[in-house]
Amino acid sequence: MAGQSKPAISPWGGAVAGATGAVLANALVYPLDIVKTRLQVQVRSDGKGPTDPNTPVYNSTWDAITRIVAEEGTAGLYAGIHGSLLGVASTNFAYFYWYTVIRTLYTKYAKPTGAPSTTIELSLGALAGAVAQLFTIPVAVVTTRQQTASKADRKGLLSTAREVVEGPDGLSGLWRGLKASLVLVVNPAITYGAYERLKTVLFPGKKNLKPWEAFALGAMSKALATIATQPLIVAKVGLQSKPPPARNGKPFSSFIEVMKFIIENEGVMSLFKGIGPQILKGLLVQGILMMTKERVELMFVLLLRYLKAVRLQQLRSAAQRATQSIAPAAPLKTSN
């Protein structure tokens, strides 16, 4: 099987493979998602301490993990996981579906002589990401609220969504951070653009990657994307979570306002807070995602081939039975 080339997969096949890989990867590293979100939303005053004595401030990834477990139990590391996995599945399904569709249309109508350039890959990925975000951002907003809420204030998925809708923004509150999210489509665009480019450079002409090769490519590409977009990621989390105590309940109106608030209160380097667990999570998630996606796509193709073969055999059997059931008419006897 290693020598076989993997044929082009349908948009649905690519979407299912991508969503499956994303759900598996995010479920495995979800505690890192909790930690990086809480590190990104916490506010320090001049880097010396919290603005609110009741608001926990974590000094590192390990400090956050140990304190969350001590205060909330192991379950605290999985707060909001159902909504998060739902969002991950829907976002990645939509992304890979539209990415496959858009890339196929580009190949069909633009008719490039070779592989798409890096600029084209980034543009195709950004367009697919923008379309996916329009449909999936409400789940991300609700999940962020669940992850940043205290154990006493934490509610279920639907109750949290209702709380957002009943807030000052109304129904549009479910799309808070949409502008930041649309800007952040450069993240998956950089990730998958870099993945395709690194794949061409490091493994030229190779169709089926080994699991470790797909993992390494996914990890490297995600690290590059995370470093480039971390300030926007931090600003997006600030938009989607409850405003810090210093805001007196007033929500941020834009990601520029979030970034300005962070710089004024914590300094420029705080735009990169939480980057440690963010990169670690990204490395593991993207590596596992692409490794799983490659395998699932191949399994999907083989399954379709098997189903087509079974269907063809059924049609042949039905045709044979129909032919046998039609006996030739006996010749008429004539009298002398």
Short mmCIF file of C-alpha atoms in Angstrom, two decimals:
data_model
loop_
_atom_site.label_atom_id
_atom_site.label_comp_id
_atom_site.label_asym_id
_atom_site.label_seq_id
_atom_site.Cartn_x
_atom_site.Cartn_y
_atom_site.Cartn_z
CA MET A 1 0.00 0.00 0.00
CA ALA A 2 2.90 2.33 0.63
CA GLY A 3 3.68 2.38 -3.03
CA GLN A 4 0.19 3.28 -4.13
CA SER A 5 -0.67 6.85 -5.00
CA LYS A 6 -3.63 8.32 -3.23
CA PRO A 7 -6.24 9.60 -5.72
CA ALA A 8 -7.91 12.99 -5.33
CA ILE A 9 -10.53 12.85 -2.60
CA SER A 10 -13.96 14.48 -2.74
CA PRO A 11 -14.74 17.62 -0.68
CA TRP A 12 -16.88 15.51 1.67
CA GLY A 13 -14.10 12.99 2.10
CA GLY A 14 -11.54 15.70 2.85
CA ALA A 15 -13.94 17.36 5.29
CA VAL A 16 -14.65 14.13 7.18
CA ALA A 17 -10.95 13.27 7.33
CA GLY A 18 -10.00 16.75 8.55
CA ALA A 19 -12.77 16.90 11.15
CA THR A 20 -11.94 13.41 12.45
CA GLY A 21 -8.28 14.26 12.86
CA ALA A 22 -9.06 17.59 14.52
CA VAL A 23 -11.48 16.10 17.07
CA LEU A 24 -9.06 13.33 18.01
CA ALA A 25 -6.13 15.72 18.32
CA ASN A 26 -7.98 18.34 20.36
CA ALA A 27 -9.52 15.76 22.68
CA LEU A 28 -6.05 14.43 23.50
CA VAL A 29 -4.54 17.84 24.35
CA TYR A 30 -7.62 19.67 25.65
CA PRO A 31 -6.09 20.57 29.06
CA LEU A 32 -3.51 22.67 27.20
CA ASP A 33 -6.39 24.53 25.53
CA ILE A 34 -7.85 25.41 28.95
CA VAL A 35 -4.47 26.59 30.22
CA LYS A 36 -3.58 28.73 27.21
CA THR A 37 -7.04 30.37 27.24
CA ARG A 38 -6.81 31.28 30.93
CA LEU A 39 -3.28 32.58 30.54
CA GLN A 40 -4.38 34.73 27.61
CA VAL A 41 -7.40 36.21 29.38
CA GLN A 42 -5.77 36.97 32.74
CA VAL A 43 -4.74 40.57 33.39
CA ARG A 44 -1.76 41.67 35.40
CA SER A 45 -1.12 45.26 36.47
CA ASP A 46 2.35 46.28 35.31
CA GLY A 47 3.28 42.61 35.54
CA LYS A 48 3.18 42.72 39.38
CA GLY A 49 -0.11 41.10 40.22
CA PRO A 50 -3.82 40.74 39.47
CA THR A 51 -6.17 43.66 39.14
CA ASP A 52 -8.73 41.73 41.17
CA PRO A 53 -7.73 39.67 44.27
CA ASN A 54 -10.48 37.18 43.41
CA THR A 55 -9.11 36.59 39.93
CA PRO A 56 -6.47 33.85 39.78
CA VAL A 57 -3.20 34.69 38.04
CA TYR A 58 -1.06 31.81 36.85
CA ASN A 59 2.70 32.12 36.61
CA SER A 60 3.30 29.31 34.13
CA THR A 61 1.67 26.43 32.30
CA TRP A 62 2.50 23.96 35.08
CA ASP A 63 1.29 26.42 37.75
CA ALA A 64 -2.02 26.76 35.92
CA ILE A 65 -2.47 22.98 35.60
CA THR A 66 -1.70 22.23 39.25
CA ARG A 67 -3.89 25.03 40.60
CA ILE A 68 -6.83 24.20 38.36
CA VAL A 69 -6.67 20.56 39.51
CA ALA A 70 -6.35 21.64 43.16
CA GLU A 71 -9.29 24.07 42.98
CA GLU A 72 -11.62 22.33 40.54
CA GLY A 73 -10.42 18.75 40.34
CA THR A 74 -9.30 16.96 37.20
CA ALA A 75 -12.65 17.82 35.60
CA GLY A 76 -11.59 21.48 35.63
CA LEU A 77 -9.03 20.71 32.93
CA TYR A 78 -11.89 19.58 30.68
CA ALA A 79 -14.35 22.44 31.28
CA GLY A 80 -16.25 23.21 28.09
CA ILE A 81 -14.83 20.23 26.20
CA HIS A 82 -18.17 19.28 24.61
CA GLY A 83 -18.64 22.69 23.06
CA SER A 84 -14.99 22.86 22.11
CA LEU A 85 -15.02 19.54 20.25
CA LEU A 86 -18.28 20.50 18.56
CA GLY A 87 -16.65 23.73 17.43
CA VAL A 88 -13.48 21.94 16.35
CA ALA A 89 -15.45 19.38 14.33
CA SER A 90 -17.66 21.97 12.64
CA THR A 91 -14.83 24.42 11.96
CA ASN A 92 -12.49 21.83 10.49
CA PHE A 93 -15.25 20.12 8.53
CA ALA A 94 -16.23 23.46 7.00
CA TYR A 95 -12.62 24.48 6.43
CA PHE A 96 -11.48 21.29 4.71
CA TYR A 97 -14.70 21.09 2.69
CA TRP A 98 -14.40 24.62 1.32
CA TYR A 99 -10.62 24.34 0.94
CA THR A 100 -11.05 21.24 -1.23
CA VAL A 101 -13.85 22.88 -3.26
CA ILE A 102 -11.96 26.15 -3.78
CA ARG A 103 -8.69 24.42 -4.62
CA THR A 104 -10.47 22.13 -7.11
CA LEU A 105 -12.16 25.10 -8.78
CA TYR A 106 -8.85 26.94 -8.97
CA THR A 107 -7.16 23.94 -10.57
CA LYS A 108 -10.05 23.46 -13.00
CA TYR A 109 -10.45 27.04 -14.22
CA ALA A 110 -7.01 28.60 -13.64
CA LYS A 111 -5.30 25.51 -15.07
CA PRO A 112 -1.90 26.11 -13.46
CA THR A 113 1.05 24.44 -15.16
CA GLY A 114 2.50 23.23 -11.85
CA ALA A 115 1.72 23.19 -8.15
CA PRO A 116 0.10 26.40 -6.84
CA SER A 117 2.57 28.99 -5.55
CA THR A 118 2.88 29.80 -1.85
CA THR A 119 0.86 33.00 -2.37
CA ILE A 120 -1.94 31.09 -4.08
CA GLU A 121 -1.94 28.41 -1.36
CA LEU A 122 -2.23 31.10 1.33
CA SER A 123 -5.02 32.87 -0.55
CA LEU A 124 -7.01 29.67 -1.07
CA GLY A 125 -6.60 28.74 2.59
CA ALA A 126 -7.63 32.22 3.77
CA LEU A 127 -10.77 32.20 1.62
CA ALA A 128 -11.77 28.76 2.88
CA GLY A 129 -11.09 29.81 6.47
CA ALA A 130 -13.21 32.96 6.13
CA VAL A 131 -16.19 30.99 4.85
CA ALA A 132 -15.82 28.43 7.66
CA GLN A 133 -15.63 31.12 10.37
CA LEU A 134 -18.94 32.69 9.39
CA PHE A 135 -20.75 29.47 10.26
CA THR A 136 -18.80 28.24 13.28
CA ILE A 137 -17.76 31.22 15.41
CA PRO A 138 -20.81 31.07 17.79
CA VAL A 139 -19.56 27.76 19.19
CA ALA A 140 -16.11 29.29 19.75
CA VAL A 141 -17.63 32.22 21.66
CA VAL A 142 -19.62 29.92 23.95
CA THR A 143 -16.63 27.62 24.55
CA THR A 144 -14.37 30.53 25.48
CA ARG A 145 -16.95 31.71 28.02
CA GLN A 146 -17.09 28.23 29.54
CA GLN A 147 -13.31 27.89 29.71
CA THR A 148 -12.78 31.24 31.44
CA ALA A 149 -15.69 30.98 33.90
CA SER A 150 -15.06 29.97 37.49
CA LYS A 151 -16.31 26.59 38.68
CA ALA A 152 -19.22 28.24 40.52
CA ASP A 153 -20.28 30.35 37.51
CA ARG A 154 -19.74 27.70 34.82
CA LYS A 155 -22.87 26.63 32.93
CA GLY A 156 -23.76 24.14 30.22
CA LEU A 157 -23.41 24.77 26.51
CA LEU A 158 -26.98 25.98 25.90
CA SER A 159 -27.16 27.97 29.14
CA THR A 160 -23.91 29.76 28.29
CA ALA A 161 -25.19 30.52 24.79
CA ARG A 162 -28.39 31.93 26.31
CA GLU A 163 -26.30 34.09 28.66
CA VAL A 164 -24.38 35.50 25.70
CA VAL A 165 -27.59 36.26 23.78
CA GLU A 166 -29.13 37.94 26.85
CA GLY A 167 -26.07 40.17 27.20
CA PRO A 168 -25.68 43.73 25.89
CA ASP A 169 -24.93 42.59 22.33
CA GLY A 170 -28.00 40.37 21.95
CA LEU A 171 -27.86 37.69 19.28
CA SER A 172 -24.88 39.36 17.63
CA GLY A 173 -22.91 38.51 20.78
CA LEU A 174 -22.53 34.99 19.39
CA TRP A 175 -20.42 36.51 16.63
CA ARG A 176 -18.16 38.57 18.91
CA GLY A 177 -14.64 38.54 17.60
CA LEU A 178 -15.76 37.82 14.04
CA LYS A 179 -13.49 40.51 12.60
CA ALA A 180 -10.54 39.17 14.57
CA SER A 181 -11.45 35.64 13.45
CA LEU A 182 -11.59 36.72 9.82
CA VAL A 183 -8.17 38.30 10.19
CA LEU A 184 -6.98 35.12 11.90
CA VAL A 185 -7.84 33.02 8.86
CA VAL A 186 -4.24 33.76 7.95
CA ASN A 187 -3.34 31.26 10.71
CA PRO A 188 -4.75 28.14 9.02
CA ALA A 189 -3.78 29.70 5.70
CA ILE A 190 -0.15 29.94 6.85
CA THR A 191 -0.40 26.51 8.47
CA TYR A 192 -1.72 24.59 5.47
CA GLY A 193 0.14 26.71 2.95
CA ALA A 194 3.38 25.98 4.82
CA TYR A 195 2.40 22.31 5.11
CA GLU A 196 1.92 21.95 1.36
CA ARG A 197 5.11 23.89 0.63
CA LEU A 198 7.23 21.96 3.15
CA LYS A 199 5.77 18.71 1.83
CA THR A 200 6.87 19.63 -1.69
CA VAL A 201 10.35 20.68 -0.53
CA LEU A 202 11.09 17.91 1.97
CA PHE A 203 9.22 15.04 0.28
CA PRO A 204 9.10 15.91 -3.44
CA GLY A 205 6.77 13.72 -5.47
CA LYS A 206 5.68 11.67 -2.46
CA LYS A 207 1.91 11.11 -2.28
CA ASN A 208 1.49 8.99 0.86
CA LEU A 209 3.40 10.31 3.86
CA LYS A 210 4.40 8.11 6.75
CA PRO A 211 2.68 9.01 10.06
CA TRP A 212 5.83 10.57 11.53
CA GLU A 213 6.42 12.60 8.36
CA ALA A 214 2.89 14.03 8.41
CA PHE A 215 3.24 14.74 12.15
CA ALA A 216 6.54 16.59 11.69
CA LEU A 217 5.24 18.69 8.80
CA GLY A 218 2.05 19.57 10.67
CA ALA A 219 3.95 20.55 13.81
CA MET A 220 6.45 22.76 11.95
CA SER A 221 3.79 24.53 9.91
CA LYS A 222 1.60 25.22 12.95
CA ALA A 223 4.52 26.63 14.96
CA LEU A 224 5.26 29.14 12.20
CA ALA A 225 1.60 30.20 12.02
CA THR A 226 1.25 30.56 15.80
CA ILE A 227 4.29 32.79 16.25
CA ALA A 228 3.09 35.05 13.43
CA THR A 229 -0.47 35.46 14.74
CA GLN A 230 -0.21 35.19 18.57
CA PRO A 231 -1.17 38.86 19.30
CA LEU A 232 -4.37 38.42 17.29
CA ILE A 233 -5.13 35.13 19.06
CA VAL A 234 -4.79 36.85 22.46
CA ALA A 235 -7.01 39.74 21.30
CA LYS A 236 -9.68 37.34 20.01
CA VAL A 237 -9.83 35.52 23.37
CA GLY A 238 -10.19 38.86 25.12
CA LEU A 239 -13.09 39.79 22.85
CA GLN A 240 -14.97 36.53 23.39
CA SER A 241 -14.52 36.24 27.17
CA LYS A 242 -16.11 38.39 29.88
CA PRO A 243 -14.42 41.81 30.22
CA PRO A 244 -11.76 42.07 32.98
CA PRO A 245 -12.69 43.76 36.30
CA ALA A 246 -10.81 46.93 35.29
CA ARG A 247 -13.40 47.43 32.51
CA ASN A 248 -16.31 47.49 35.02
CA GLY A 249 -18.35 45.12 32.88
CA LYS A 250 -17.85 47.09 29.66
CA PRO A 251 -17.07 44.66 26.80
CA PHE A 252 -14.37 45.40 24.27
CA SER A 253 -15.60 46.71 20.93
CA SER A 254 -12.72 45.59 18.72
CA PHE A 255 -9.54 43.54 18.80
CA ILE A 256 -7.55 46.77 18.43
CA GLU A 257 -9.11 47.96 21.70
CA VAL A 258 -8.14 44.69 23.40
CA MET A 259 -4.56 44.98 22.22
CA LYS A 260 -4.38 48.61 23.35
CA PHE A 261 -5.74 47.66 26.80
CA ILE A 262 -3.17 44.86 27.15
CA ILE A 263 -0.28 47.10 26.13
CA GLU A 264 -1.34 49.89 28.53
CA ASN A 265 -1.84 47.56 31.49
CA GLU A 266 0.72 44.82 30.94
CA GLY A 267 3.19 45.90 28.30
CA VAL A 268 3.81 44.92 24.68
CA MET A 269 5.21 41.47 25.47
CA SER A 270 1.89 40.48 27.06
CA LEU A 271 0.47 40.30 23.54
CA PHE A 272 2.35 36.99 23.47
CA LYS A 273 1.12 35.65 26.82
CA GLY A 274 0.18 32.02 26.75
CA ILE A 275 2.36 31.41 23.70
CA GLY A 276 4.09 28.46 25.40
CA PRO A 277 1.01 26.22 25.77
CA GLN A 278 -0.38 27.72 22.55
CA ILE A 279 2.61 26.48 20.54
CA LEU A 280 2.78 23.17 22.41
CA LYS A 281 -0.92 22.59 21.81
CA GLY A 282 -0.55 23.65 18.19
CA LEU A 283 2.40 21.33 17.63
CA LEU A 284 0.58 18.33 19.05
CA VAL A 285 -2.81 19.12 17.53
CA GLN A 286 -1.55 19.90 14.06
CA GLY A 287 0.83 16.97 14.05
CA ILE A 288 -1.84 14.50 15.19
CA LEU A 289 -4.44 16.12 12.92
CA MET A 290 -2.42 15.84 9.73
CA MET A 291 -1.15 12.36 10.63
CA THR A 292 -4.74 11.20 11.23
CA LYS A 293 -6.11 13.05 8.21
CA GLU A 294 -3.65 11.34 5.86
CA ARG A 295 -4.68 7.90 7.20
CA VAL A 296 -8.43 8.64 7.21
CA GLU A 297 -8.32 9.98 3.65
CA LEU A 298 -6.65 6.77 2.47
CA MET A 299 -9.17 4.65 4.40
CA PHE A 300 -11.98 6.72 2.92
CA VAL A 301 -10.74 6.09 -0.62
CA LEU A 302 -10.35 2.35 0.01
CA LEU A 303 -13.83 2.19 1.57
CA LEU A 304 -15.37 3.91 -1.45
CA ARG A 305 -13.57 1.51 -3.77
CA TYR A 306 -14.88 -1.45 -1.77
CA LEU A 307 -18.45 -0.13 -1.75
CA LYS A 308 -18.32 0.49 -5.51
CA ALA A 309 -17.01 -3.02 -6.09
CA VAL A 310 -19.78 -4.51 -3.93
CA ARG A 311 -22.40 -2.41 -5.72
CA LEU A 312 -21.05 -3.45 -9.13
CA GLN A 313 -21.13 -7.10 -8.12
CA GLN A 314 -24.74 -6.73 -6.93
CA LEU A 315 -25.74 -5.18 -10.26
CA ARG A 316 -24.06 -7.97 -12.18
CA SER A 317 -25.78 -10.62 -10.07
CA ALA A 318 -29.15 -8.92 -10.55
CA ALA A 319 -28.60 -8.78 -14.32
CA GLN A 320 -27.72 -12.48 -14.43
CA ARG A 321 -30.84 -13.43 -12.45
CA ALA A 322 -32.99 -11.31 -14.73
CA THR A 323 -31.50 -12.98 -17.81
CA GLN A 324 -32.04 -16.47 -16.42
CA SER A 325 -35.65 -15.76 -15.47
CA ILE A 326 -36.56 -14.98 -19.06
CA ALA A 327 -36.77 -18.46 -20.63
CA PRO A 328 -36.90 -18.66 -24.46
CA ALA A 329 -40.38 -19.37 -25.84
CA ALA A 330 -40.99 -22.99 -26.99
CA PRO A 331 -41.49 -23.39 -30.79
CA LEU A 332 -45.09 -23.97 -31.91
CA LYS A 333 -45.93 -27.46 -33.23
CA THR A 334 -47.63 -27.64 -36.63
CA SER A 335 -50.05 -30.41 -37.63
CA ASN A 336 -49.51 -32.36 -40.85
#
